[in-house]
PDB file of C-alpha atoms in Angstrom:
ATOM      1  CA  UNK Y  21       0.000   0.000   0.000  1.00 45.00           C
ATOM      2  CA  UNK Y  22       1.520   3.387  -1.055  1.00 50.00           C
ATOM      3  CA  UNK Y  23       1.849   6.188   1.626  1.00 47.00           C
ATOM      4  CA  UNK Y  24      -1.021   8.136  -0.206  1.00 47.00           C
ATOM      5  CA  UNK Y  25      -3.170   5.061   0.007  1.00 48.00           C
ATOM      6  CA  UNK Y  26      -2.762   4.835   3.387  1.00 53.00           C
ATOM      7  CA  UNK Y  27      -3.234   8.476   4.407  1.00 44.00           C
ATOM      8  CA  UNK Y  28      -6.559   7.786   2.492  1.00 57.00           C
ATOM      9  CA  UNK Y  29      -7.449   5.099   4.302  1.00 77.00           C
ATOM     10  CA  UNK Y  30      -6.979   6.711   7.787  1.00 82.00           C
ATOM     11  CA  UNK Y  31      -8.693   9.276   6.550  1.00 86.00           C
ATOM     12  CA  UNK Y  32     -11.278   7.609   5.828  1.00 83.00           C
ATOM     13  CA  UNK Y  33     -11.998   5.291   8.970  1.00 86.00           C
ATOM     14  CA  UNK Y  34     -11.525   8.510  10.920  1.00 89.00           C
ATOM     15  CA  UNK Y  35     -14.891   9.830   8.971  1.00 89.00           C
ATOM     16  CA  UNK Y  36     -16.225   6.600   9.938  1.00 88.00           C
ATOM     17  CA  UNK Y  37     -15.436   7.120  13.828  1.00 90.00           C
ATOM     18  CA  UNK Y  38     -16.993  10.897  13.807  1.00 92.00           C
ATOM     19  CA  UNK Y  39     -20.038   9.565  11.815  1.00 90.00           C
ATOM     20  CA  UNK Y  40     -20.893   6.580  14.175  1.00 90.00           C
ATOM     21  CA  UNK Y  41     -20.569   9.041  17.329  1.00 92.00           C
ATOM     22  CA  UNK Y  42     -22.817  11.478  15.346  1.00 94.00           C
ATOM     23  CA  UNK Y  43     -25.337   8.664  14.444  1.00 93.00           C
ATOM     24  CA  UNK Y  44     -25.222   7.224  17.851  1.00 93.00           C
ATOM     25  CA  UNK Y  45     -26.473  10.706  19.071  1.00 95.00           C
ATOM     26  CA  UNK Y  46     -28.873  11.119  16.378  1.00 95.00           C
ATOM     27  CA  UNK Y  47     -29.923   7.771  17.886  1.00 95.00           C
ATOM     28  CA  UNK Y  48     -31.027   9.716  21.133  1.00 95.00           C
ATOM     29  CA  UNK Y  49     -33.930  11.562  19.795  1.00 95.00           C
ATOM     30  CA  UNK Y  50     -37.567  10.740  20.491  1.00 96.00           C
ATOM     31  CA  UNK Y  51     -38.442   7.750  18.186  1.00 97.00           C
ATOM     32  CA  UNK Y  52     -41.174   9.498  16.382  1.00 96.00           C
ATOM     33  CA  UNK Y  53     -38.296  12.397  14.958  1.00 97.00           C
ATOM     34  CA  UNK Y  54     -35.860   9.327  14.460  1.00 97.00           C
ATOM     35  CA  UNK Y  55     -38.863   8.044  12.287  1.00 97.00           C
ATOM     36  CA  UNK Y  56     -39.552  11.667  10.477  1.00 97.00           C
ATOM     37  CA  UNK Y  57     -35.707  12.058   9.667  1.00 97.00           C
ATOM     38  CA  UNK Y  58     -35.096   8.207   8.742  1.00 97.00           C
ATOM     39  CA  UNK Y  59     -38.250   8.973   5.790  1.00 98.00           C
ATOM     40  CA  UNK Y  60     -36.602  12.248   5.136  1.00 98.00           C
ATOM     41  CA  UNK Y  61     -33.110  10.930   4.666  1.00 97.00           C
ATOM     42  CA  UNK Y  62     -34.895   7.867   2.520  1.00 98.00           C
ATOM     43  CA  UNK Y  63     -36.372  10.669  -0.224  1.00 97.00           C
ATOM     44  CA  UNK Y  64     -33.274  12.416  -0.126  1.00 97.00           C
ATOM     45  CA  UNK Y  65     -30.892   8.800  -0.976  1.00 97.00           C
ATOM     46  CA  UNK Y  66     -33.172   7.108  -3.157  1.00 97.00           C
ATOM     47  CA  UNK Y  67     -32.324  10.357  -5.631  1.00 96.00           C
ATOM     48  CA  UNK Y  68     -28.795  10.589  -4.785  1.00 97.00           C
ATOM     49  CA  UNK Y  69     -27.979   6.462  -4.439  1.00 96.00           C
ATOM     50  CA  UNK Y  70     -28.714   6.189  -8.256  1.00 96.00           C
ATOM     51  CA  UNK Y  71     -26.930   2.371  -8.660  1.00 96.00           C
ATOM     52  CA  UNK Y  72     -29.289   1.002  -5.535  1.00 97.00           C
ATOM     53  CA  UNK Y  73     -31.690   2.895  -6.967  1.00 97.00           C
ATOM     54  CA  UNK Y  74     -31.360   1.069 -10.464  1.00 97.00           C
ATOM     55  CA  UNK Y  75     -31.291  -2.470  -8.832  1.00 98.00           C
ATOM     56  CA  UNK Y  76     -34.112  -1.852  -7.076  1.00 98.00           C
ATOM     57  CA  UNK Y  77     -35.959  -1.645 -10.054  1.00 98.00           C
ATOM     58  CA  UNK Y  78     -34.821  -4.109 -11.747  1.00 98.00           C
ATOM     59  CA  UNK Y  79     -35.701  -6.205  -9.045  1.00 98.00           C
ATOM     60  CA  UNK Y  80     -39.290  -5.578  -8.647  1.00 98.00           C
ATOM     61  CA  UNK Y  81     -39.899  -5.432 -12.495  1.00 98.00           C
ATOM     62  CA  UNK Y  82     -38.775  -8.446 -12.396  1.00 98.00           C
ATOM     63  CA  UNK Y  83     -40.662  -9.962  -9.508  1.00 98.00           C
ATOM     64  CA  UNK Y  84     -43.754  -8.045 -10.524  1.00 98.00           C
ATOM     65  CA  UNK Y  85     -44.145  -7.344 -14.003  1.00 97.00           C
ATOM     66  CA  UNK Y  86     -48.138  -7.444 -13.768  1.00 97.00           C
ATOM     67  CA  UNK Y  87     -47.207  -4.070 -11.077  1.00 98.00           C
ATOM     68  CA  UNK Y  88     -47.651  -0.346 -13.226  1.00 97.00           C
ATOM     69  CA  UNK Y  89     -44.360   1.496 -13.282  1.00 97.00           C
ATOM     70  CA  UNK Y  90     -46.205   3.868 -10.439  1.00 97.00           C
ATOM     71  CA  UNK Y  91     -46.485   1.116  -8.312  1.00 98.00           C
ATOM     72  CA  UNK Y  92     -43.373  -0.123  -8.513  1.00 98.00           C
ATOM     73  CA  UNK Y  93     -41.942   3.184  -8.027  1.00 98.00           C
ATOM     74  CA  UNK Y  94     -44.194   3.596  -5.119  1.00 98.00           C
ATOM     75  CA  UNK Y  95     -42.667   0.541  -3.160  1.00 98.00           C
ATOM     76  CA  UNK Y  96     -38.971   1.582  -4.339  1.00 98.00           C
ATOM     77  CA  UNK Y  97     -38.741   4.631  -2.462  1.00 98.00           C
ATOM     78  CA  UNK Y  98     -40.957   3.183   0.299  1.00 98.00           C
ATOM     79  CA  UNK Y  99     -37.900   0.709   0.137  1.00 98.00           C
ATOM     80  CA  UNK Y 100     -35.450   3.556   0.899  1.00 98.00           C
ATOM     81  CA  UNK Y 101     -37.477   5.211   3.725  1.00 98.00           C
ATOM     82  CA  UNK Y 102     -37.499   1.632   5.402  1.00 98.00           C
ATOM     83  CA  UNK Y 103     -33.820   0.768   5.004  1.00 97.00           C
ATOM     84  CA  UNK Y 104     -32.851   4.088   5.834  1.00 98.00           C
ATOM     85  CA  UNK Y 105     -35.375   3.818   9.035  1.00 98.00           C
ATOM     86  CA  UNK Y 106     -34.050   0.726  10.233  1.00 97.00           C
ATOM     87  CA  UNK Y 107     -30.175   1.854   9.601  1.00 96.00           C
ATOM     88  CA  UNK Y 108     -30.502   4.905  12.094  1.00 97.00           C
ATOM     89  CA  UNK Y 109     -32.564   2.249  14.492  1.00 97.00           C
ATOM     90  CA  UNK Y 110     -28.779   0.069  14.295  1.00 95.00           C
ATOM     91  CA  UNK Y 111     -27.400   2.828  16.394  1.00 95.00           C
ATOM     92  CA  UNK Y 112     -30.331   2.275  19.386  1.00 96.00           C
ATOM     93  CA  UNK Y 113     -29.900  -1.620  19.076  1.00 95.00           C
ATOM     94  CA  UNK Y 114     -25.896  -1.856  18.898  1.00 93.00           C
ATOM     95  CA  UNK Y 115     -25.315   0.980  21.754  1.00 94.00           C
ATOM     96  CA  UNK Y 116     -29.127   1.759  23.461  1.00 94.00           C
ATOM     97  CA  UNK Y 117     -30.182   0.530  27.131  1.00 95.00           C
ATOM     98  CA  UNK Y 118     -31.467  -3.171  27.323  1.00 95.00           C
ATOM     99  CA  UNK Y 119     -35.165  -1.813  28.294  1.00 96.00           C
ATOM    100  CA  UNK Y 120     -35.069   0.769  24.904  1.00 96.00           C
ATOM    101  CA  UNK Y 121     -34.352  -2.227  23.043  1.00 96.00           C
ATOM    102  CA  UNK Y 122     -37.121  -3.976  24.613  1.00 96.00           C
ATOM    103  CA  UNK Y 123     -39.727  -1.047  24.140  1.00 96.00           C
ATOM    104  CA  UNK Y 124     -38.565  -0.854  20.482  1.00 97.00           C
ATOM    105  CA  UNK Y 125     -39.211  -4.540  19.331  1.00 97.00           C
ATOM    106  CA  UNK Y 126     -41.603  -6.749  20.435  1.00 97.00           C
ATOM    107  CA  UNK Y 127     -41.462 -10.595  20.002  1.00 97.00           C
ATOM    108  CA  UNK Y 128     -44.240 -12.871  19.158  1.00 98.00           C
ATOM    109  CA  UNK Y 129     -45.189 -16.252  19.571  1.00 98.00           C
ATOM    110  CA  UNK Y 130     -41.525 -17.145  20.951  1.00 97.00           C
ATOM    111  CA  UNK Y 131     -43.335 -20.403  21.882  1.00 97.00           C
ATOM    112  CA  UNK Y 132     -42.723 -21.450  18.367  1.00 98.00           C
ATOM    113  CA  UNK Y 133     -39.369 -21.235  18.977  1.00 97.00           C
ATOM    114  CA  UNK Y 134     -38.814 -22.033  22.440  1.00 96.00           C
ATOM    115  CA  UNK Y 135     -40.610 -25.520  22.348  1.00 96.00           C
ATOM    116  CA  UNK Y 136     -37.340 -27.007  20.514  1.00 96.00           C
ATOM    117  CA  UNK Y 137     -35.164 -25.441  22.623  1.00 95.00           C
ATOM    118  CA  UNK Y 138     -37.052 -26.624  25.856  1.00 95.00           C
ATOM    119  CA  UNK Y 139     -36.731 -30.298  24.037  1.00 95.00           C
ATOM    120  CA  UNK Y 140     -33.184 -30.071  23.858  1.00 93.00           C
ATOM    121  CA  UNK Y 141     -33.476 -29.309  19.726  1.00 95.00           C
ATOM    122  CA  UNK Y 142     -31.027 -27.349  18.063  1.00 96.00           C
ATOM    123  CA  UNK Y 143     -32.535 -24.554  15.792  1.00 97.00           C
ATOM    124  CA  UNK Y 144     -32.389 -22.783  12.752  1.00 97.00           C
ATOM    125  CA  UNK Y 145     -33.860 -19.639  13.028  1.00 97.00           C
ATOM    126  CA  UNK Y 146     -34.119 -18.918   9.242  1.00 97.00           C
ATOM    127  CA  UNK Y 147     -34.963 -14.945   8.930  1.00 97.00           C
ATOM    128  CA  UNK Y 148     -35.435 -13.219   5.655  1.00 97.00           C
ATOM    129  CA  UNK Y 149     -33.585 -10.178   4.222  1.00 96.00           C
ATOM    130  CA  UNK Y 150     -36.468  -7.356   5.144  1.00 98.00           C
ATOM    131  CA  UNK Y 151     -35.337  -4.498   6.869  1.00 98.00           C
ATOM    132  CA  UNK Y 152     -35.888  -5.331  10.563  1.00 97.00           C
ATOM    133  CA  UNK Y 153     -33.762  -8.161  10.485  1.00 95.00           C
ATOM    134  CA  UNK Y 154     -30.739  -6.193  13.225  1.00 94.00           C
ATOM    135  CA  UNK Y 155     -34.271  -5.541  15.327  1.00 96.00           C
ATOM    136  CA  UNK Y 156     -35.167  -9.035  15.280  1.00 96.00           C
ATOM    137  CA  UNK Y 157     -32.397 -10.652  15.832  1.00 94.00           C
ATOM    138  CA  UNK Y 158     -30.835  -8.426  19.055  1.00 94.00           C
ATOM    139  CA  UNK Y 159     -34.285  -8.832  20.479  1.00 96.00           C
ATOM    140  CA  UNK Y 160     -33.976 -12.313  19.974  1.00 96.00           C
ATOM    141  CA  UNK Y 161     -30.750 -12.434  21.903  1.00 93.00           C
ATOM    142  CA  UNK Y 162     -32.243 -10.601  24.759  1.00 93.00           C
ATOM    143  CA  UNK Y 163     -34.185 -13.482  25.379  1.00 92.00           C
ATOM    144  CA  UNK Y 164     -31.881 -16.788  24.567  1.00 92.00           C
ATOM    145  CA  UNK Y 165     -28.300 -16.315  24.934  1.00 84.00           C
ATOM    146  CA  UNK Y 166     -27.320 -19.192  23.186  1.00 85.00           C
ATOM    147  CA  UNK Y 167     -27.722 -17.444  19.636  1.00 92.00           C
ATOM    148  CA  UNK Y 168     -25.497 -17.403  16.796  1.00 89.00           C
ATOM    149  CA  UNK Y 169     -24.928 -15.832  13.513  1.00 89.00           C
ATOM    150  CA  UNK Y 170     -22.962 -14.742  10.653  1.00 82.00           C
ATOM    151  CA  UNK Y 171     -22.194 -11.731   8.983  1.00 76.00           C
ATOM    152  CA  UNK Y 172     -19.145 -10.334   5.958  1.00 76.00           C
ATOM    153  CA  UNK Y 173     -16.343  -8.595   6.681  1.00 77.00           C
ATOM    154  CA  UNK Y 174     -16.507  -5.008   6.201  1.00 76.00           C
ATOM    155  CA  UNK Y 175     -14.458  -2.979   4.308  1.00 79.00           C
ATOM    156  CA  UNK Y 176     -13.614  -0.151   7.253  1.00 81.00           C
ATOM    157  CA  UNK Y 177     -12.254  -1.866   9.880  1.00 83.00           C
ATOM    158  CA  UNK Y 178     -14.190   0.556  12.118  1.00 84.00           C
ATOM    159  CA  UNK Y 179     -17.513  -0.029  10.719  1.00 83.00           C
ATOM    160  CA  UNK Y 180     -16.771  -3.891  10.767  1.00 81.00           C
ATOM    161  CA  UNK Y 181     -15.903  -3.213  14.913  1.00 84.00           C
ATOM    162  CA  UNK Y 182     -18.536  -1.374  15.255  1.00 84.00           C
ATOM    163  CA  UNK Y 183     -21.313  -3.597  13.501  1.00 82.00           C
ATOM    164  CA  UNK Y 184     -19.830  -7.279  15.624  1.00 82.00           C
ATOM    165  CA  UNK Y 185     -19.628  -5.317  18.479  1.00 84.00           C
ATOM    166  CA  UNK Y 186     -22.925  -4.395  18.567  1.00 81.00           C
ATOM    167  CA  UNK Y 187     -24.253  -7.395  17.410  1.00 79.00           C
ATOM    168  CA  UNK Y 188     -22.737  -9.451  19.622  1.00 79.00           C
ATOM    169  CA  UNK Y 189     -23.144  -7.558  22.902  1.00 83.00           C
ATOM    170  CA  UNK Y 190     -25.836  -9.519  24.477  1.00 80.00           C
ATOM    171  CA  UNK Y 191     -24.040 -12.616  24.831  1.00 75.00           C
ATOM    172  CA  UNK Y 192     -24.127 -13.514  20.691  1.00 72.00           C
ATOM    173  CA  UNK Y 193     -21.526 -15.528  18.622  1.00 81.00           C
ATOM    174  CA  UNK Y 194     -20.864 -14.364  15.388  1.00 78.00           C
ATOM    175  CA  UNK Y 195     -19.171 -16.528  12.477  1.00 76.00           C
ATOM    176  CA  UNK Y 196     -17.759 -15.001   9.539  1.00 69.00           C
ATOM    177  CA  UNK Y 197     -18.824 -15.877   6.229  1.00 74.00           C
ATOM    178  CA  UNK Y 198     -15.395 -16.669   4.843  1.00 71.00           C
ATOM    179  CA  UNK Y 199     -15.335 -19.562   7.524  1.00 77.00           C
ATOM    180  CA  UNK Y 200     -18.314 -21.516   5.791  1.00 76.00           C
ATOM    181  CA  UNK Y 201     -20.792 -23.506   7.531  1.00 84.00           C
ATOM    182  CA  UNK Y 202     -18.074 -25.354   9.687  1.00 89.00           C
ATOM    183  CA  UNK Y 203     -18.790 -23.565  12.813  1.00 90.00           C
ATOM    184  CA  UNK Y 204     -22.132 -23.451  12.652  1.00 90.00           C
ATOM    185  CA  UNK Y 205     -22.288 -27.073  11.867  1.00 92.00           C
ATOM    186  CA  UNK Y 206     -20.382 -27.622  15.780  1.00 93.00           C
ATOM    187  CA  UNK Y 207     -22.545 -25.021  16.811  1.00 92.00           C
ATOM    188  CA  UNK Y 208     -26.101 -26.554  16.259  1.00 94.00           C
ATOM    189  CA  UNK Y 209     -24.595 -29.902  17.081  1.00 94.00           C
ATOM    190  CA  UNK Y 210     -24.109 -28.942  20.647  1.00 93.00           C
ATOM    191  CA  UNK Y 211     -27.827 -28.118  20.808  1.00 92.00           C
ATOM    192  CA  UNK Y 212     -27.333 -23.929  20.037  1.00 92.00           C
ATOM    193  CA  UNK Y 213     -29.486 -21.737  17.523  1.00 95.00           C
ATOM    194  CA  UNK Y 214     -28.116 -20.289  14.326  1.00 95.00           C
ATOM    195  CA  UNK Y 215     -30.109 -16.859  13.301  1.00 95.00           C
ATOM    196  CA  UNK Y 216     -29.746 -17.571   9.575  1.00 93.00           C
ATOM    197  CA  UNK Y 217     -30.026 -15.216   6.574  1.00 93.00           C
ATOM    198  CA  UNK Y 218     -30.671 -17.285   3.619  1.00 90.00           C
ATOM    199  CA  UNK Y 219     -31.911 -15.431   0.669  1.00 91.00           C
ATOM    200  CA  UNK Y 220     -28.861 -13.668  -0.916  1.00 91.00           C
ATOM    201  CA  UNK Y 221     -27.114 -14.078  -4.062  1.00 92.00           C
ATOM    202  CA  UNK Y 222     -23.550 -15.695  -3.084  1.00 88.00           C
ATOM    203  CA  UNK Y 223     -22.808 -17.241  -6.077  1.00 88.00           C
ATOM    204  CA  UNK Y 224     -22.931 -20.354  -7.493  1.00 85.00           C
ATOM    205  CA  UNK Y 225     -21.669 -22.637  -5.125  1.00 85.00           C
ATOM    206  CA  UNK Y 226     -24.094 -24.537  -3.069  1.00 87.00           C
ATOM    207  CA  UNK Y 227     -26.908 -22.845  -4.688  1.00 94.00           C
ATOM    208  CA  UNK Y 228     -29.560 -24.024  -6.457  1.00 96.00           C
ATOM    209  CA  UNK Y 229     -31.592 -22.196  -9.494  1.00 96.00           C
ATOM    210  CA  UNK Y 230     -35.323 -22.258  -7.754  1.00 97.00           C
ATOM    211  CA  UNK Y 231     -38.152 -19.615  -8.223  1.00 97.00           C
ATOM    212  CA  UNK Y 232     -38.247 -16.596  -6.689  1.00 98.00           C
ATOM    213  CA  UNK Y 233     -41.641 -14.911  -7.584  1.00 98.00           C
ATOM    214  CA  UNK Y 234     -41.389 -17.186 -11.113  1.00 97.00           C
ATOM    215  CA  UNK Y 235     -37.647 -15.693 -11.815  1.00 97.00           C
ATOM    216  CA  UNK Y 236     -34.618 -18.547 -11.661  1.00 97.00           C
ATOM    217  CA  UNK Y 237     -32.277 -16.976  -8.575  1.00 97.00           C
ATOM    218  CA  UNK Y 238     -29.565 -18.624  -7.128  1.00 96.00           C
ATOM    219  CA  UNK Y 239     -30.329 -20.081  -4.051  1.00 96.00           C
ATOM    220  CA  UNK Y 240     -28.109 -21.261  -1.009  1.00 94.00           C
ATOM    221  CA  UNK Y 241     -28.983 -24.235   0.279  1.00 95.00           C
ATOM    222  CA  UNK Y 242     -27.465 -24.526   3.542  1.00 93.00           C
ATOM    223  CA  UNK Y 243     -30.604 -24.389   5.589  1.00 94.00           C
ATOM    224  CA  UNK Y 244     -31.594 -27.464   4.488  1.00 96.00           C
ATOM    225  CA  UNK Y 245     -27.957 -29.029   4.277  1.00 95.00           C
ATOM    226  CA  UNK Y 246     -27.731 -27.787   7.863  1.00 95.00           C
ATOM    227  CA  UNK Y 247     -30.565 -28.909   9.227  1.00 96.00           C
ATOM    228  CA  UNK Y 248     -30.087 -32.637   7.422  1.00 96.00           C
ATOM    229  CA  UNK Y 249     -26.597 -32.535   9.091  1.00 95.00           C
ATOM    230  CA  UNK Y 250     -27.462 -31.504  12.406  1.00 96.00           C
ATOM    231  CA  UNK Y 251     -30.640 -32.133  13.160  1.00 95.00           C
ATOM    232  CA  UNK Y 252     -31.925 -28.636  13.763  1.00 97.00           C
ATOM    233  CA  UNK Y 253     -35.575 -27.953  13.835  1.00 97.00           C
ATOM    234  CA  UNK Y 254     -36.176 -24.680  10.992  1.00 98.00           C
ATOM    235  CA  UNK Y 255     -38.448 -21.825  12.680  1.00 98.00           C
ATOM    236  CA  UNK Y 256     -38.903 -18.751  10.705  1.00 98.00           C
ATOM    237  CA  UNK Y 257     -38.517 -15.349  12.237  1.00 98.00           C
ATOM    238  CA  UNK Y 258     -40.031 -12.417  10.191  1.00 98.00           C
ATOM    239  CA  UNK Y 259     -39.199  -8.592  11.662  1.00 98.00           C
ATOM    240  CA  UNK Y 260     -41.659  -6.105  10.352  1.00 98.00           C
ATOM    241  CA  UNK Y 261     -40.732  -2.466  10.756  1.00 98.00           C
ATOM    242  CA  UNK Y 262     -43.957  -0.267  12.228  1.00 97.00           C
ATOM    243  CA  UNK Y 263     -44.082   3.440  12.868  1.00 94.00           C
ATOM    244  CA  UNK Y 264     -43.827   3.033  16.446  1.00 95.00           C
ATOM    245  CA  UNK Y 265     -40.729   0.465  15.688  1.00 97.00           C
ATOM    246  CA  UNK Y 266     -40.394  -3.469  15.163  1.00 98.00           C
ATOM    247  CA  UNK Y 267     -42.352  -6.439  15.407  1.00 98.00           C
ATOM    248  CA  UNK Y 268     -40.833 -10.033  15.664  1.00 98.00           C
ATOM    249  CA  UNK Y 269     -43.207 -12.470  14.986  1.00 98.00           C
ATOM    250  CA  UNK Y 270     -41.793 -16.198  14.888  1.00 98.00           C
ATOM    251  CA  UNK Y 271     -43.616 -18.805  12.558  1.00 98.00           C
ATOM    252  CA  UNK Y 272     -44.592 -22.239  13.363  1.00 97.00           C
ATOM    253  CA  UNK Y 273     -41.840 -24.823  12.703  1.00 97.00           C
ATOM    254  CA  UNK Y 274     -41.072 -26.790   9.642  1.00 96.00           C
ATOM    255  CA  UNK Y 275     -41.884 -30.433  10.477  1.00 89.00           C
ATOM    256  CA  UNK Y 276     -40.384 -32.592   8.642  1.00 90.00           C
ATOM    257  CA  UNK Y 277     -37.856 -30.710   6.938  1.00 94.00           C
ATOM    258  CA  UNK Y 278     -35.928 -30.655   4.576  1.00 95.00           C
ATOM    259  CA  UNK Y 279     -36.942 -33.844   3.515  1.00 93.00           C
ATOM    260  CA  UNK Y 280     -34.835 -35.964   0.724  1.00 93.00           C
ATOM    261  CA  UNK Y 281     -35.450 -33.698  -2.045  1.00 96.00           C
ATOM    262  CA  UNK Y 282     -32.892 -30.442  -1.624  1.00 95.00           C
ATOM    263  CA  UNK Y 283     -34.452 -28.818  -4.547  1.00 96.00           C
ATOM    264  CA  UNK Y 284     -37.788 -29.227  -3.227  1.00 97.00           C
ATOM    265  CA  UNK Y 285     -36.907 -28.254   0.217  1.00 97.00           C
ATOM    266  CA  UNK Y 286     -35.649 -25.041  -1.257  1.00 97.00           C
ATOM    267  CA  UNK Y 287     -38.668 -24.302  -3.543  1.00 97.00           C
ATOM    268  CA  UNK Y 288     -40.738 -24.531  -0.057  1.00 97.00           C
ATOM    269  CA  UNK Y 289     -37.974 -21.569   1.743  1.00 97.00           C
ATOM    270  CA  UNK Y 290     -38.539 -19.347  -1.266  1.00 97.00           C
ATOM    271  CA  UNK Y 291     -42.329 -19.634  -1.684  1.00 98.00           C
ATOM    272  CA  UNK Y 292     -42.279 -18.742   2.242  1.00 98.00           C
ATOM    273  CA  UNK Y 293     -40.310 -16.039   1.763  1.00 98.00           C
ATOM    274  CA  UNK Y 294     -42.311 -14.571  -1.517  1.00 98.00           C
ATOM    275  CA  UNK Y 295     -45.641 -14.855   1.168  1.00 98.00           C
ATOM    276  CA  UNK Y 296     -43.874 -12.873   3.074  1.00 98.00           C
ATOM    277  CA  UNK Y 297     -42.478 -10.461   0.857  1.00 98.00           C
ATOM    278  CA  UNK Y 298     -46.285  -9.922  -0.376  1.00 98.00           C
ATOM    279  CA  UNK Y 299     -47.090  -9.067   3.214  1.00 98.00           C
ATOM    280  CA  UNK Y 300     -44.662  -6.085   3.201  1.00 98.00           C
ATOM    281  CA  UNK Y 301     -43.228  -5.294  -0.263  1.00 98.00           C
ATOM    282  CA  UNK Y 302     -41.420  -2.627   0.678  1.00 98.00           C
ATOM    283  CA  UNK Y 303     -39.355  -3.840   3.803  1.00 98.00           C
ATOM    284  CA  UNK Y 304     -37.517  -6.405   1.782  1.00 98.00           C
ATOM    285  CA  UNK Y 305     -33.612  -5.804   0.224  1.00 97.00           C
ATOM    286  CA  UNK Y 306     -34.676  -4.736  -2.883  1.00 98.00           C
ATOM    287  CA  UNK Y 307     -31.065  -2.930  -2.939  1.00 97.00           C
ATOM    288  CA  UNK Y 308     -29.327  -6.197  -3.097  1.00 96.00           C
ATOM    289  CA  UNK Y 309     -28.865  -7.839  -6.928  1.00 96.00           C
ATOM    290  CA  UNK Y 310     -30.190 -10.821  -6.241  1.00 97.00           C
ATOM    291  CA  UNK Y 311     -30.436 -12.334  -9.316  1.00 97.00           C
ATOM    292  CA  UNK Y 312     -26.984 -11.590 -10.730  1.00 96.00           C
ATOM    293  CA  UNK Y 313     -26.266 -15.263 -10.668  1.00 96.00           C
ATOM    294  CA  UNK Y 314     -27.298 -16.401 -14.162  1.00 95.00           C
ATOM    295  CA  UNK Y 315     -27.972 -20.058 -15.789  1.00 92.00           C
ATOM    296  CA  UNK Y 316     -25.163 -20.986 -17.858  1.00 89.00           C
ATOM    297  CA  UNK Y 317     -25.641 -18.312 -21.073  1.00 86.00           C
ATOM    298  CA  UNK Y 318     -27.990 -16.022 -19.464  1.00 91.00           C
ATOM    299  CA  UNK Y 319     -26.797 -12.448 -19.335  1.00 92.00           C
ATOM    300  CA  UNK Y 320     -26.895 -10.556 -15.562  1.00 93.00           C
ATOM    301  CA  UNK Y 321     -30.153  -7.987 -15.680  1.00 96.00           C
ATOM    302  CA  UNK Y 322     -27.514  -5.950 -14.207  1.00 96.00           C
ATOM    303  CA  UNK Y 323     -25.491  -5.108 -16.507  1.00 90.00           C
ATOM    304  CA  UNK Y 324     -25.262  -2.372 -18.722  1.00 71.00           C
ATOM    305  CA  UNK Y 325     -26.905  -2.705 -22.182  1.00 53.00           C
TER     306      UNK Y 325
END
């Protein structure tokens, strides 16, 4: 690394210090200005963040052709309010008080997922890419302290602190991605949960080309891989983001999953998540390319024409 590279660089994670002690004052307000200046900020990126802004629509064209072009719009910068929203609401649930964190997300039907625990199950808590999905999982940890997950290394070093740090802080384990499914393979084996995010494009490997809303994607299929190997019981946990903050609602668990048919077991997580999705349009990553994984000849709807 050259010498101006490196001033860069410090530069750079230095802007990222000042910004999280700005946003972890911003954090402070009253939740319903949090809630005004999250929308604001939303309007405001979804003109400047042109590239997300491009994916997004891509995406939900083509998830929901049948959808006018003003209704698709409509849920695309709905989309930025929400991500926006819940990114200022990281800032309450990496460095807020225990009882804030409480007030701002409420649980339901934790029976669903406490039953496997109580029977000495591991679990899978398998929770899709909407926006709430920081709320829903620090909440979770609140209440079960045997929780693990797994998250990508940052590029700032500070941000990357920062984001484990606060993750982890109620007694969570986090894996990184690079490590594979290794640890969380020992992990569920000696009977913990594994908060699971398993609808993003990663490529090729251990993916499968299923439906999502009738479009091939690339789909990982390690929840069913892991819960064949380990034994784990799947129970869905969907965070939806309200004015007035998030709710956690766990869904009844798989029985008898995933089965002998991988492919099938995988068509059933993606029409789950699509039901879902339909539920709450906007909340979900719409930001993230997730069909940039392509059958052998197909061109990315990404790129450039």
């Amino acid at each position: 690394m050259s010498g101006r590279q490196s001033l860069t660089g410090r530069a750079g994670e230095a802007l990222m210090r000042g910004a999280i002690v700005v946003l972890r004052g911003v954090a402070q307000l009253d939740y319903r200005w949090l809630v005004r200046l999250g929308n604001a900020i939303g309007i405001v990126l979804y003109w400047l963040a042109a590239p997300r802004r491009r994916v997004a629509r891509i995406n939900l064209a083509m998830c929901f052709p049948h959808w006018t072009d003003r209704e698709r719009e409509r849920v695309a910068r709905a989309h930025f309010c929400a991500f926006t929203r819940s990114f200022l609401d990281r800032f309450i649930l990496w460095y807020g008080p225990r009882e804030r964190i409480e007030t701002l997300c409420r649980l339901e039907h934790i029976e669903h997922f406490l039953a496997p625990v109580r029977a000495g199950r591991p679990v899978i808590v398998l929770a899709p890419h909407f926006v709430g999905i920081d709320a829903g999982g620090i909440r979770l940890m609140l209440e079960y302290a045997g929780l693990a997950s797994m998250y990508a290394r940052q590029k700032s070093a500070v941000l990357n602190e920062a984001m484990t740090q606060g993750r982890s802080r109620f007694q969570g384990t986090m894996f990184l991605r690079n490590e594979g499914l290794r640890p969380a393979v020992r992990w569920l084996r000696d009977g913990g949960a594994f908060y699971f995010l398993p609808d993003m494009d990663l490529g090729g490997r251990d993916a499968l080309f299923v439906p999502f809303f009738g479009v091939p994607a690339a789909t990982v299929t390690s929840a069913a891989r892991l819960a064949k190997l380990t034994g784990a019981v799947v129970v869905p946990l969907v965070t939806r983001l309200t004015d007035s903050g998030y709710v956690a609602c766990f869904h009844p668990p798989w029985h008898d999953y995933p089965g002998d048919d991988l492919e099938m077991a995988t068509r059933h997580m993606n029409a789950f998540i699509e039901a879902c999705v339909l539920e709450m349009p906007e909340q979900y990553l719409w930001t993230h390319r997730r069909f940039k994984t392509r059958p052998a000849g197909e061109p990315s709807p990404y790129d450039r024409r």
